[in-house]
PDB file of C-alpha atoms in Angstrom:
ATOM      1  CA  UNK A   1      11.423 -17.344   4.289  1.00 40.00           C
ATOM      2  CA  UNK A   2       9.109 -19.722   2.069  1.00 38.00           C
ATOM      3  CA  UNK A   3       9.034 -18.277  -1.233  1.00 43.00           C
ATOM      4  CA  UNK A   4       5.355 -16.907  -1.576  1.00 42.00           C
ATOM      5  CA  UNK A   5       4.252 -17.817  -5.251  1.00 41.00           C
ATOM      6  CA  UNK A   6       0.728 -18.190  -5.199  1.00 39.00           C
ATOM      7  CA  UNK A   7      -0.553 -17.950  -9.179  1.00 44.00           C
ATOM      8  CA  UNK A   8      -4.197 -16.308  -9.440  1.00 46.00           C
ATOM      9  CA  UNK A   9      -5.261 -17.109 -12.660  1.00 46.00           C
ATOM     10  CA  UNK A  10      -8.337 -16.778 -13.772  1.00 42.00           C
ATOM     11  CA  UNK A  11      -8.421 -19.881 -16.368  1.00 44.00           C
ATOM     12  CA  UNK A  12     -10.268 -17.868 -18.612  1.00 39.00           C
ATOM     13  CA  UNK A  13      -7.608 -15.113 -19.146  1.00 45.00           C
ATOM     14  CA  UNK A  14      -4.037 -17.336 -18.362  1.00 48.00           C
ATOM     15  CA  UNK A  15      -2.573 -15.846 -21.227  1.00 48.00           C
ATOM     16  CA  UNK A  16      -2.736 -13.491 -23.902  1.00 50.00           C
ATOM     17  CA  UNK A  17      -2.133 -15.824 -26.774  1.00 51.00           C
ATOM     18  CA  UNK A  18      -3.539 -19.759 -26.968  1.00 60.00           C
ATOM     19  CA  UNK A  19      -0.526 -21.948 -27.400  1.00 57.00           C
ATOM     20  CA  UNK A  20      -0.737 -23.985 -30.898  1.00 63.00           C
ATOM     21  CA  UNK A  21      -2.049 -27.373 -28.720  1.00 79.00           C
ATOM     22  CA  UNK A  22      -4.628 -26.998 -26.428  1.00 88.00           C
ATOM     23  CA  UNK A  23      -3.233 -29.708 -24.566  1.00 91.00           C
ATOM     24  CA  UNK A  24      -0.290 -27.397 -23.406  1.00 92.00           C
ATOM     25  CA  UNK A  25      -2.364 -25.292 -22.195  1.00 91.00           C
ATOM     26  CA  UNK A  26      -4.267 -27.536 -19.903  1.00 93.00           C
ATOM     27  CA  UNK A  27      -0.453 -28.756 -18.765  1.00 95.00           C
ATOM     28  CA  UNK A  28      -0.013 -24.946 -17.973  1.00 94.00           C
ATOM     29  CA  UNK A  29      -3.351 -24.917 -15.482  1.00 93.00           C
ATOM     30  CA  UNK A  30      -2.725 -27.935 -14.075  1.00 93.00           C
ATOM     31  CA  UNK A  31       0.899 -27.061 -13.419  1.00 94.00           C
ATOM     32  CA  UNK A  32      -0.212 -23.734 -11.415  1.00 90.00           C
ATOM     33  CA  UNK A  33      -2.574 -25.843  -9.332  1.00 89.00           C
ATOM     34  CA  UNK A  34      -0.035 -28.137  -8.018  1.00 90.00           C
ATOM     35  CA  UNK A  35       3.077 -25.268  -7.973  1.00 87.00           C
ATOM     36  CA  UNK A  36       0.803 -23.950  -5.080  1.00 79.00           C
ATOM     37  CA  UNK A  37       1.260 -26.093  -2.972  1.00 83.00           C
ATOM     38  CA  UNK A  38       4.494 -26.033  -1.351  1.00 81.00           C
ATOM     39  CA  UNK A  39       5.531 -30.024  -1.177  1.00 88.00           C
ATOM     40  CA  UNK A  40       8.209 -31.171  -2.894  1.00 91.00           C
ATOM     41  CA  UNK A  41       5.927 -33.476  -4.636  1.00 94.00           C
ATOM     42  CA  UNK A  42       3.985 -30.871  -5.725  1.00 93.00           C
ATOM     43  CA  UNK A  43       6.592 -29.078  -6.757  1.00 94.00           C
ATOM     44  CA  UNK A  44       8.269 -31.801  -8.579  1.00 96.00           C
ATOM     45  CA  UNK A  45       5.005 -32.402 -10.736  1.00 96.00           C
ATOM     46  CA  UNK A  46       3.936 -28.646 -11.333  1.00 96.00           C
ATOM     47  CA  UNK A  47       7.430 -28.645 -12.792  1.00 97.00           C
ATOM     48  CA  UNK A  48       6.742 -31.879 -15.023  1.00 97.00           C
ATOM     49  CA  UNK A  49       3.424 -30.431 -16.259  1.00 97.00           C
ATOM     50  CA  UNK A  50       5.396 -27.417 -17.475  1.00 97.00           C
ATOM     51  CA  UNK A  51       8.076 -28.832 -19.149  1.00 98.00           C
ATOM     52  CA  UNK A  52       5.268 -31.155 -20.931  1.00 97.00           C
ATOM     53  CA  UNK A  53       3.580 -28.407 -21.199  1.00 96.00           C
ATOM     54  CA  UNK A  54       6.685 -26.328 -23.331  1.00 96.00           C
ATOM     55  CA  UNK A  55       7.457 -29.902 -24.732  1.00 96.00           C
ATOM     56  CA  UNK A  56       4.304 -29.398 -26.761  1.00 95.00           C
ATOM     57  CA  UNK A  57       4.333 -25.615 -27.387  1.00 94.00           C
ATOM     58  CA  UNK A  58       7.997 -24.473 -26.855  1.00 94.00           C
ATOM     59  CA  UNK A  59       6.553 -20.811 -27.776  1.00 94.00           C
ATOM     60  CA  UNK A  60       4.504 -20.802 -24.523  1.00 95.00           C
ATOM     61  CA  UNK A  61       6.012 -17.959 -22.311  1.00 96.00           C
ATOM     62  CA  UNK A  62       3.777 -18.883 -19.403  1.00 95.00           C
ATOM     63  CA  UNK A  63       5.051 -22.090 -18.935  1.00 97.00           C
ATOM     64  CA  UNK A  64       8.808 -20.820 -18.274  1.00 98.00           C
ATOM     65  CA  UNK A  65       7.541 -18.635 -16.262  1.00 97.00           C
ATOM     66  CA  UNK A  66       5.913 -21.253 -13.998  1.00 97.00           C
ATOM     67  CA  UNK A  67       9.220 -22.561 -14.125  1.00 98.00           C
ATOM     68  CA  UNK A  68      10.484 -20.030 -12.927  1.00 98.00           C
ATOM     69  CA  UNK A  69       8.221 -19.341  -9.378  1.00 96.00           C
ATOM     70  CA  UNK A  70       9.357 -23.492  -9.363  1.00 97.00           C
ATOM     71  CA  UNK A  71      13.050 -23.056  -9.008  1.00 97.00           C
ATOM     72  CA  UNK A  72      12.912 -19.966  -6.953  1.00 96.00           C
ATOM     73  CA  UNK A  73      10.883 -21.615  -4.358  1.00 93.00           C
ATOM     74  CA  UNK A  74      13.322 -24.325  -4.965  1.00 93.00           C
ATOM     75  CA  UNK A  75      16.108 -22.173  -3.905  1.00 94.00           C
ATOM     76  CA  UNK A  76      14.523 -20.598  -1.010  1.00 89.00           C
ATOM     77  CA  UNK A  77      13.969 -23.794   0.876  1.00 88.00           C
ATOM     78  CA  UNK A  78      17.470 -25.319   0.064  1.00 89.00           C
ATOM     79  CA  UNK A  79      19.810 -22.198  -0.188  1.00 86.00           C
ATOM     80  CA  UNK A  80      19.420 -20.544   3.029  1.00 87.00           C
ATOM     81  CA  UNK A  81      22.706 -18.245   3.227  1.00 86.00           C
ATOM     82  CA  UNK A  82      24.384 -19.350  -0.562  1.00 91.00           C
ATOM     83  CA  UNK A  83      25.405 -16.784  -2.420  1.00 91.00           C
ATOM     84  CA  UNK A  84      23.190 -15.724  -4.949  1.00 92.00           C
ATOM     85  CA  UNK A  85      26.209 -16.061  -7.889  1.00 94.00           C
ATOM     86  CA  UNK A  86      26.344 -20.039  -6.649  1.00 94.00           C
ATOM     87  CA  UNK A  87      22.544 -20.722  -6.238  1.00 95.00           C
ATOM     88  CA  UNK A  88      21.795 -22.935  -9.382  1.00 96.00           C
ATOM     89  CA  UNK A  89      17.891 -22.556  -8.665  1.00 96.00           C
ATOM     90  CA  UNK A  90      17.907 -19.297  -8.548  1.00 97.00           C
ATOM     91  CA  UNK A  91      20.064 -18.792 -11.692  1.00 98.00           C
ATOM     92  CA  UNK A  92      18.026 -21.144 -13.500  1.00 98.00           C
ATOM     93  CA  UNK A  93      14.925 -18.984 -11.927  1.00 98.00           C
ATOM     94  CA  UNK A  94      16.121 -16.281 -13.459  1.00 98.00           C
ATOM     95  CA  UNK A  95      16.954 -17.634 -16.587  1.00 98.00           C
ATOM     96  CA  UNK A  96      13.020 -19.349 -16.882  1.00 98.00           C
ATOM     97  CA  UNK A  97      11.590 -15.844 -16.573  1.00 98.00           C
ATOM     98  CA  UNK A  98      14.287 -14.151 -18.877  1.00 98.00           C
ATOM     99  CA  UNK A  99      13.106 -16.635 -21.597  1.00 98.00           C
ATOM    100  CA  UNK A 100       9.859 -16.227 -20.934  1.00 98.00           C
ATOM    101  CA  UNK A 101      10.221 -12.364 -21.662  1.00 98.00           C
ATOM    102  CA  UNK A 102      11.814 -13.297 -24.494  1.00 97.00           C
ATOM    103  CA  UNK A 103       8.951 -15.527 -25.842  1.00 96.00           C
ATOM    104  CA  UNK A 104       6.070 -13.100 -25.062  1.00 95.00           C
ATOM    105  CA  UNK A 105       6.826  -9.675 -24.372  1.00 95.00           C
ATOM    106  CA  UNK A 106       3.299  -8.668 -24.479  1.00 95.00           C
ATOM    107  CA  UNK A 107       2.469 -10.839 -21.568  1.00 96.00           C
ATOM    108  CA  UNK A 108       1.872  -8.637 -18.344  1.00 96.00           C
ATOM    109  CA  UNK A 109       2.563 -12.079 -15.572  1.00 95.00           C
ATOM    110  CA  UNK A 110       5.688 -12.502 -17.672  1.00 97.00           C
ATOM    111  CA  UNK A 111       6.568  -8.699 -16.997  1.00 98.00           C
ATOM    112  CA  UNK A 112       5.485  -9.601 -13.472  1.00 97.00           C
ATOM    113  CA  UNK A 113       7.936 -12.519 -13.303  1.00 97.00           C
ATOM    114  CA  UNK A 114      10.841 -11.437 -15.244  1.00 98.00           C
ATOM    115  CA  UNK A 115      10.229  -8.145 -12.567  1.00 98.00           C
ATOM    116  CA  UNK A 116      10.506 -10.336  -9.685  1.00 97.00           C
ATOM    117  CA  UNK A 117      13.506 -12.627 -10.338  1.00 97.00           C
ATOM    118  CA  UNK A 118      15.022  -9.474 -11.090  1.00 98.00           C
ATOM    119  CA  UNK A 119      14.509  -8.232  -7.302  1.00 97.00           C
ATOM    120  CA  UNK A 120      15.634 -11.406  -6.257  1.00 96.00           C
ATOM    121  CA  UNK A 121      18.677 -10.490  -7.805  1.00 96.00           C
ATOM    122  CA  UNK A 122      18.666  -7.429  -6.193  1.00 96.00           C
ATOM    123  CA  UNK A 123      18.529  -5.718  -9.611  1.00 97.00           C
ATOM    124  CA  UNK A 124      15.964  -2.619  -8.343  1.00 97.00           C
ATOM    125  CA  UNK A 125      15.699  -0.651 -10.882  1.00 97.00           C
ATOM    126  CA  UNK A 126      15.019  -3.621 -13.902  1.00 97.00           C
ATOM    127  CA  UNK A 127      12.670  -4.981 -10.987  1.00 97.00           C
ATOM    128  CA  UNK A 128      10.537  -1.478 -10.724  1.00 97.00           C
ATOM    129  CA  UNK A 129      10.907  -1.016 -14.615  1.00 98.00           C
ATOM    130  CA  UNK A 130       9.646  -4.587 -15.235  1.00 98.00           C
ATOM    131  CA  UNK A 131       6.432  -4.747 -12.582  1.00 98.00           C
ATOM    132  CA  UNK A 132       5.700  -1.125 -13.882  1.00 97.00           C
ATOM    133  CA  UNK A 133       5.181  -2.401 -17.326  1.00 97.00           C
ATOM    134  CA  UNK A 134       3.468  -5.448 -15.787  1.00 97.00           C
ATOM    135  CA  UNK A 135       1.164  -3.122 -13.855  1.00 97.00           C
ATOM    136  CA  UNK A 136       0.180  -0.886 -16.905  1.00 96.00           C
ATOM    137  CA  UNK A 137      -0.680  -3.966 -19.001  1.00 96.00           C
ATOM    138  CA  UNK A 138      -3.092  -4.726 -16.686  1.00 96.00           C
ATOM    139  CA  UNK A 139      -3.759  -2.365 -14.276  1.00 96.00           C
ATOM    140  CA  UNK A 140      -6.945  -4.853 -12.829  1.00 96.00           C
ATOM    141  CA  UNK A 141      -4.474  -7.680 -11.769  1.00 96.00           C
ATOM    142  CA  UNK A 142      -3.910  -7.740  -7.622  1.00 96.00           C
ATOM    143  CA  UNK A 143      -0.868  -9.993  -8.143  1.00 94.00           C
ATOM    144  CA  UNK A 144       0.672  -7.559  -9.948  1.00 97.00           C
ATOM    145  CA  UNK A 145       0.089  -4.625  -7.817  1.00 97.00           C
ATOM    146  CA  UNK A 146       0.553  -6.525  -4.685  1.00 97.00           C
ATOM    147  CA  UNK A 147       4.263  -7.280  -6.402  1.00 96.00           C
ATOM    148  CA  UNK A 148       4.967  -3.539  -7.518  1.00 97.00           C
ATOM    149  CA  UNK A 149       3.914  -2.534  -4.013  1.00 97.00           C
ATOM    150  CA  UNK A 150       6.374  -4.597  -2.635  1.00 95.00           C
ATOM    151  CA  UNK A 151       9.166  -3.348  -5.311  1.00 97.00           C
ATOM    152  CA  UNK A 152       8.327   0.340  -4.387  1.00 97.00           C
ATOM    153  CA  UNK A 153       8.340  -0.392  -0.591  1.00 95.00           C
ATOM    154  CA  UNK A 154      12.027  -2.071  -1.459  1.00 95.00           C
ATOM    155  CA  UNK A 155      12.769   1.175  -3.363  1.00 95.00           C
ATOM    156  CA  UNK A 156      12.118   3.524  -0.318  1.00 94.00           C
ATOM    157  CA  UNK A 157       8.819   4.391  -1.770  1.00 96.00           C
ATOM    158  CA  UNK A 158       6.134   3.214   0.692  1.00 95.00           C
ATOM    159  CA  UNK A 159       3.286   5.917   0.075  1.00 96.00           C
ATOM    160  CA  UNK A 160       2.987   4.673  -3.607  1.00 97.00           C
ATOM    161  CA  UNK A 161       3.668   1.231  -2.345  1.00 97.00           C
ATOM    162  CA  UNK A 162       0.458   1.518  -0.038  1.00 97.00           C
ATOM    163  CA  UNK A 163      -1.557   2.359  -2.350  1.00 97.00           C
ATOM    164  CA  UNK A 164      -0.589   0.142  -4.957  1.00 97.00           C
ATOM    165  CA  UNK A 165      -1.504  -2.820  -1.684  1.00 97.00           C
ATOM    166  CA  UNK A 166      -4.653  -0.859  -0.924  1.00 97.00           C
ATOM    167  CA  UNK A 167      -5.799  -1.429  -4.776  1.00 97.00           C
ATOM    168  CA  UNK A 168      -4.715  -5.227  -4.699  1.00 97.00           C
ATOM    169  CA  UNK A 169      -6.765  -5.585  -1.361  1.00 96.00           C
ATOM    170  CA  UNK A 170      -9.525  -4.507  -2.952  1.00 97.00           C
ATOM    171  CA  UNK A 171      -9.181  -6.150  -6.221  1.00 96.00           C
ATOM    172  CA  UNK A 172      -8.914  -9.635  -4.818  1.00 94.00           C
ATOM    173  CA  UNK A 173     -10.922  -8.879  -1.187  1.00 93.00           C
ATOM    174  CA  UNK A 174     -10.234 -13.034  -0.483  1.00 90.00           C
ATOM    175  CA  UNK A 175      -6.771 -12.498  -0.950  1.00 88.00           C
ATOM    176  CA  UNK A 176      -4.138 -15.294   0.408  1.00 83.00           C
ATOM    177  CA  UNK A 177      -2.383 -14.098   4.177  1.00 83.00           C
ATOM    178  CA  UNK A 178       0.718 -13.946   2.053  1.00 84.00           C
ATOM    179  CA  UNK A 179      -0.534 -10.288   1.071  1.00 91.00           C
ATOM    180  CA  UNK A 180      -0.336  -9.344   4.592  1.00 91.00           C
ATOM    181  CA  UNK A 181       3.530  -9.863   4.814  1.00 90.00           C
ATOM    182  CA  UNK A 182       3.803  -7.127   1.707  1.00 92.00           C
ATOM    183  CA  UNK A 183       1.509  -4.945   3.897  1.00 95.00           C
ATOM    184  CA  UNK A 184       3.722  -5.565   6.832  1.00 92.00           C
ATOM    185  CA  UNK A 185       6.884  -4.418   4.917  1.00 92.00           C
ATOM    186  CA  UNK A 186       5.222  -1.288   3.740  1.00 95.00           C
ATOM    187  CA  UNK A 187       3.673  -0.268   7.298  1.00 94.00           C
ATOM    188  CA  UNK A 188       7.523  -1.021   8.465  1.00 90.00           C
ATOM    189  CA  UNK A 189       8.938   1.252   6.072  1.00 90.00           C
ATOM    190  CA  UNK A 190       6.014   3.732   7.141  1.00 93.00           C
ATOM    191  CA  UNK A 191       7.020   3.536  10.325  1.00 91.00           C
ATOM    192  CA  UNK A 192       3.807   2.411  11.336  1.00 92.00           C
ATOM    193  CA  UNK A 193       5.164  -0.374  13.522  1.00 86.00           C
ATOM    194  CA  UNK A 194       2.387  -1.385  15.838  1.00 86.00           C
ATOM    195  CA  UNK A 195       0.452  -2.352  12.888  1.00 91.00           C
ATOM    196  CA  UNK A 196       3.684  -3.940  10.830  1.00 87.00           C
ATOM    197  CA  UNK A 197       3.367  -6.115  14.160  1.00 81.00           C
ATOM    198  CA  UNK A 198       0.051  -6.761  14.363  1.00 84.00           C
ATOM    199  CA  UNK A 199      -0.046  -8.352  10.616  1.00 86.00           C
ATOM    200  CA  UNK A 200       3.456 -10.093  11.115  1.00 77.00           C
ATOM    201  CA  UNK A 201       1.347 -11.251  14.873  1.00 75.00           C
ATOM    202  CA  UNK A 202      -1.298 -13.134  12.975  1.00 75.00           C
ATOM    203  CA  UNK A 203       0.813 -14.134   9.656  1.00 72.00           C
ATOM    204  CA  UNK A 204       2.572 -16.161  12.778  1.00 66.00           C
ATOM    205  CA  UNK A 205      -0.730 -17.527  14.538  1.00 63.00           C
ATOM    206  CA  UNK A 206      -2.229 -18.457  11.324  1.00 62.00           C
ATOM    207  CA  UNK A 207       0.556 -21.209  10.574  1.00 56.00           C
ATOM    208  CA  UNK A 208       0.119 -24.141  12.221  1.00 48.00           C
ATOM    209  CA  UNK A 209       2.464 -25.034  15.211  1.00 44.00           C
ATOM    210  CA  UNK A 210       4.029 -21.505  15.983  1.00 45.00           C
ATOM    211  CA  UNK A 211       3.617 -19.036  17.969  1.00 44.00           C
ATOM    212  CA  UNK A 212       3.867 -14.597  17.667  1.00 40.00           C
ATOM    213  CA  UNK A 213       5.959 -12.781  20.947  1.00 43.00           C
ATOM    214  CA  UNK A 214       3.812  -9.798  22.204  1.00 46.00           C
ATOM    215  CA  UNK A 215       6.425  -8.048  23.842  1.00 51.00           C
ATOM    216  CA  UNK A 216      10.543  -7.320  23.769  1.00 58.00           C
ATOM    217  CA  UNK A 217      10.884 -10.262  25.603  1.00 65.00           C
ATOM    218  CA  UNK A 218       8.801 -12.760  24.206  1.00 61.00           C
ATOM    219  CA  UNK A 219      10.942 -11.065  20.888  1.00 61.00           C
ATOM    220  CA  UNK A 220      13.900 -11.740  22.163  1.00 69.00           C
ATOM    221  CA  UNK A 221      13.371 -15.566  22.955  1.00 68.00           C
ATOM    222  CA  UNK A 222      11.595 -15.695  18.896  1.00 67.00           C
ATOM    223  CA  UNK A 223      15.316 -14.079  18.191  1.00 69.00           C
ATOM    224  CA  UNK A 224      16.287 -16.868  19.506  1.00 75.00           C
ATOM    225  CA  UNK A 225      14.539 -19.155  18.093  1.00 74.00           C
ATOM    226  CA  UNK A 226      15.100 -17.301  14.050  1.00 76.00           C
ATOM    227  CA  UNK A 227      18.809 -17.482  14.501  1.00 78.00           C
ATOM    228  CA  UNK A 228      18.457 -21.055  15.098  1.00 81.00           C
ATOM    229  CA  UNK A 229      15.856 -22.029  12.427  1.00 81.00           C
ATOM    230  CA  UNK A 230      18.670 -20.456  10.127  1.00 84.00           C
ATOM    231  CA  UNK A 231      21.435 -22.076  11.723  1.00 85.00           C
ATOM    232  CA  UNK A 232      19.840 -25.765  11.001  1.00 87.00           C
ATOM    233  CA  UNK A 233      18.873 -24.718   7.282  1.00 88.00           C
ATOM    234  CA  UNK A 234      22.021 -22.805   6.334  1.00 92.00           C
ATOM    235  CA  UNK A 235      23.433 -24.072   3.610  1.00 91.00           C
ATOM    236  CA  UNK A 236      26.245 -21.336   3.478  1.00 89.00           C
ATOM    237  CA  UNK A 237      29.632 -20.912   4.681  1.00 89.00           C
ATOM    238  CA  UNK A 238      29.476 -23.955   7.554  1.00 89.00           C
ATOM    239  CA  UNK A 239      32.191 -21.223   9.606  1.00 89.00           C
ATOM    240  CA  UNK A 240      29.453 -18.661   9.794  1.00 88.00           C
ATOM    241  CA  UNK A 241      27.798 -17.955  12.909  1.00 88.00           C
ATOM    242  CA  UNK A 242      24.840 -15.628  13.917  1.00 86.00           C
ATOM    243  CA  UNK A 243      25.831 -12.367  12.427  1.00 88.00           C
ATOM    244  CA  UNK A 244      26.110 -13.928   9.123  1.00 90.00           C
ATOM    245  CA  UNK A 245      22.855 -15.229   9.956  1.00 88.00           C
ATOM    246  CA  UNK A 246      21.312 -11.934  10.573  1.00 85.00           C
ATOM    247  CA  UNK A 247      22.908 -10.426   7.791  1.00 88.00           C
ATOM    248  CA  UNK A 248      21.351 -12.853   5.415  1.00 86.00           C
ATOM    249  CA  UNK A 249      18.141 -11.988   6.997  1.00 83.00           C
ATOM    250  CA  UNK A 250      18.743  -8.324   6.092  1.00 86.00           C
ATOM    251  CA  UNK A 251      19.104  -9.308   3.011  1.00 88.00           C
ATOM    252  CA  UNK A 252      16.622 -11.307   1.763  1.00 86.00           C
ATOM    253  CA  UNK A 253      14.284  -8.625   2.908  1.00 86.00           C
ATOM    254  CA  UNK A 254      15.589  -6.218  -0.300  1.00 88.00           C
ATOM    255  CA  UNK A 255      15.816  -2.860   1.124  1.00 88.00           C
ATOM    256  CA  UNK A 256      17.420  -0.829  -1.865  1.00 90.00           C
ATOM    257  CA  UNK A 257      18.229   2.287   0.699  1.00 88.00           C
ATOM    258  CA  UNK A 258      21.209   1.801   3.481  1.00 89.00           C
ATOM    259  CA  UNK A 259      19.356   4.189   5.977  1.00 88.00           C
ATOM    260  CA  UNK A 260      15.910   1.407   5.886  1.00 85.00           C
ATOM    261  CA  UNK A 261      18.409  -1.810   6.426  1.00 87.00           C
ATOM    262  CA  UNK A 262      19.926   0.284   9.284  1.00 88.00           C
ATOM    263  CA  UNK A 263      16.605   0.983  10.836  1.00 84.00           C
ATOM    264  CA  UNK A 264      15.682  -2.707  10.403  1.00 83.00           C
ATOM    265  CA  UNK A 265      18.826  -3.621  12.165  1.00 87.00           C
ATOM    266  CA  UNK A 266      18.359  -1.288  15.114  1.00 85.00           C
ATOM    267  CA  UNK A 267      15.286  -3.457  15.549  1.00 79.00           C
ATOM    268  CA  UNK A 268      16.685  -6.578  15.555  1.00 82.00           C
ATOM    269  CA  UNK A 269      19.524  -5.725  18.075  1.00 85.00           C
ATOM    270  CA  UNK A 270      16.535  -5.149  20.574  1.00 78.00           C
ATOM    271  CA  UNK A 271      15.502  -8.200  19.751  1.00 75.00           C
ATOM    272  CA  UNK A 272      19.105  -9.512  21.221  1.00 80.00           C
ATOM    273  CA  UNK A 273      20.087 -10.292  17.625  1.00 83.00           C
ATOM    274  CA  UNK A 274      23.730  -9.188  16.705  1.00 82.00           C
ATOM    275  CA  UNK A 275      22.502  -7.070  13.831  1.00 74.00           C
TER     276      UNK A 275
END
C-alpha cells in the first residue's frame, strides 16, 4: 500500500509560528509540493528542501514533520513485510515527528503527525490521544479529521469515525481519492460492504493500468494477483510464502480489535487467500 501523504496546506496558515528566516519557510512550501508526488526524485528533493529548510531554522517543527510523511513513504515502498523494530525509515519516521512534537507542541499537523507515526507503530491509544488533540486545535482542518476518522475506525469505533469522514468531505468537497480508501475502511467496519466495494471499485479504476473484480471470481483471480504483487516487493523473511503475505496485509490495515481482523480474514479466504 503506497503511503497516502498528501499535505493540504493552505500557504497562508502552514504554521502557527514564522520560523526566524523567511527563507525556511519557503524551503518548507516548496518541500510539501514536491513530497506529493510520489517519485523518488521527488521524494529525494522534498527531503533536501526540508533539511535546508531546518538547516536554517532548526526550531521549525514543520519541517521534521515533512520529514517524517518522507521516510514513512520511504518505508512503505521498500519494506514490504520487515518488521517494524528493523525498518530504519520508519524508525527514523517516527523519530522526525517525535521531534517535531517536541519543537512545537502547539502545532495541530504536528499533533496530526506525531498521531499517525504512532498508528504506524501500532501504538492506538497515543495515536487516538494525539489526532484528538490535533482535531481540537483545529477542528476546521479535513486532514485532520479524515486521519482521526481513520484512527477511530482502527479503534473499533466506526460511527464516530463516519462522522468525523462526513465533516472532512465536506470541509475539503475537492478532496484527493485517497479519502475514499478511509471511507472504505469505515463502511467495512460498518459492515456496509457493498459500498466499502464500490469506493475500493473506483479507487482501483481511477489508477492507471489496473483493473477492480466485480464478483467472487474476478476476486479471487485479484487474490491472485495481491499475493503476487507482495511476493515481488517483499522485502521480509525470503522463506515466507503467502500466509505471511496475507498476514502482513492484515496488518498494515491496523485493526486494534481481534474480532474486526477476523472478519477481514473471513473475507479474504473467499477470496482464495490463505487468511
Amino acid at each position: 500500500m503506497v503511503a497516502q501523504r498528501i499535505i493540504q496546506d493552505s500557504e497562508v496558515t502552514a504554521r502557527r509560528r514564522q520560523p526566524e528566516d523567511i527563507r525556511a519557510y519557503d524551503l518548507f512550501l516548496q518541500g510539501n509540493r514536491f513530497s506529493d508526488v510520489f517519485t523518488p526524485e521527488a521524494q529525494a528533493r522534498a527531503q533536501a528542501q526540508f533539511e535546508e529548510a531546518l538547516q536554517i531554522d532548526p526550531g521549525f517543527a514543520r519541517a521534521h514533520a515533512g520529514l517524517a510523511w518522507i521516510y514513512l513513504n520511504r518505508s512503505v515502498e521498500m519494506s514490504v513485510g520487515v518488521p517494524r523494530e528493523k525498518d530504519e525509515n520508519r524508525i527514523e519516521a517516527f523519530h522526525q515527528a517525535k521531534e517535531a512534537l517536541a519543537k512545537d507542541p502547539n502545532d495541530a499537523r504536528v499533533h496530526s503527525t506525531f498521531g499517525y507515526m504512532c498508528l504506524m507503530w501500532r501504538d492506538f491509544e497515543r495515536a487516538e490521544r494525539h489526532l484528538g488533540l490535533a482535531r481540537t486545535l483545529n477542528p476546521n482542518d479535513p486532514l485532520i479529521q479524515i486521519f482521526w476518522a481513520w484512527v477511530q475506525s482502527c479503534i473499533g469505533k466506526p460511527e464516530l469515525a463516519l462522522h468525523a469522514a462526513e465533516i472532512a468531505f465536506r470541509l475539503n468537497p475537492c478532496h484527493p481519492p485517497w479519502y475514499n480508501y478511509y471511507l472504505s475502511h469505515i463502511m467495512f467496519r460498518l459492515r456496509r460492504y457493498q459500498e466499502a466495494a464500490s469506493l475500493l471499485e473506483q479507487l482501483i479504476l481511477d489508477a492507471p493500468g489496473r483493473r477492480h473484480p466485480r464478483r467472487l471470481e474476478e476476486a479471487q483471480q485479484c487474490g491472485k494477483a495481491c499475493i503476487a504483487a507482495v511476493s515481488a516487493l517483499w522485502q521480509g523473511d525470503p522463506a515466507a510464502g503467502p500466509s505471511e503475505h496475507v498476514d502482513w496485509l492484515v496488518d498494515a490495515l491496523y485493526l486494534q480489535r481481534a474480532e474486526d481482523a477476523d472478519r477481514l480474514r473471513e473475507g479474504l479466504r473467499l477470496a482464495g487467500l490463505p487468511a
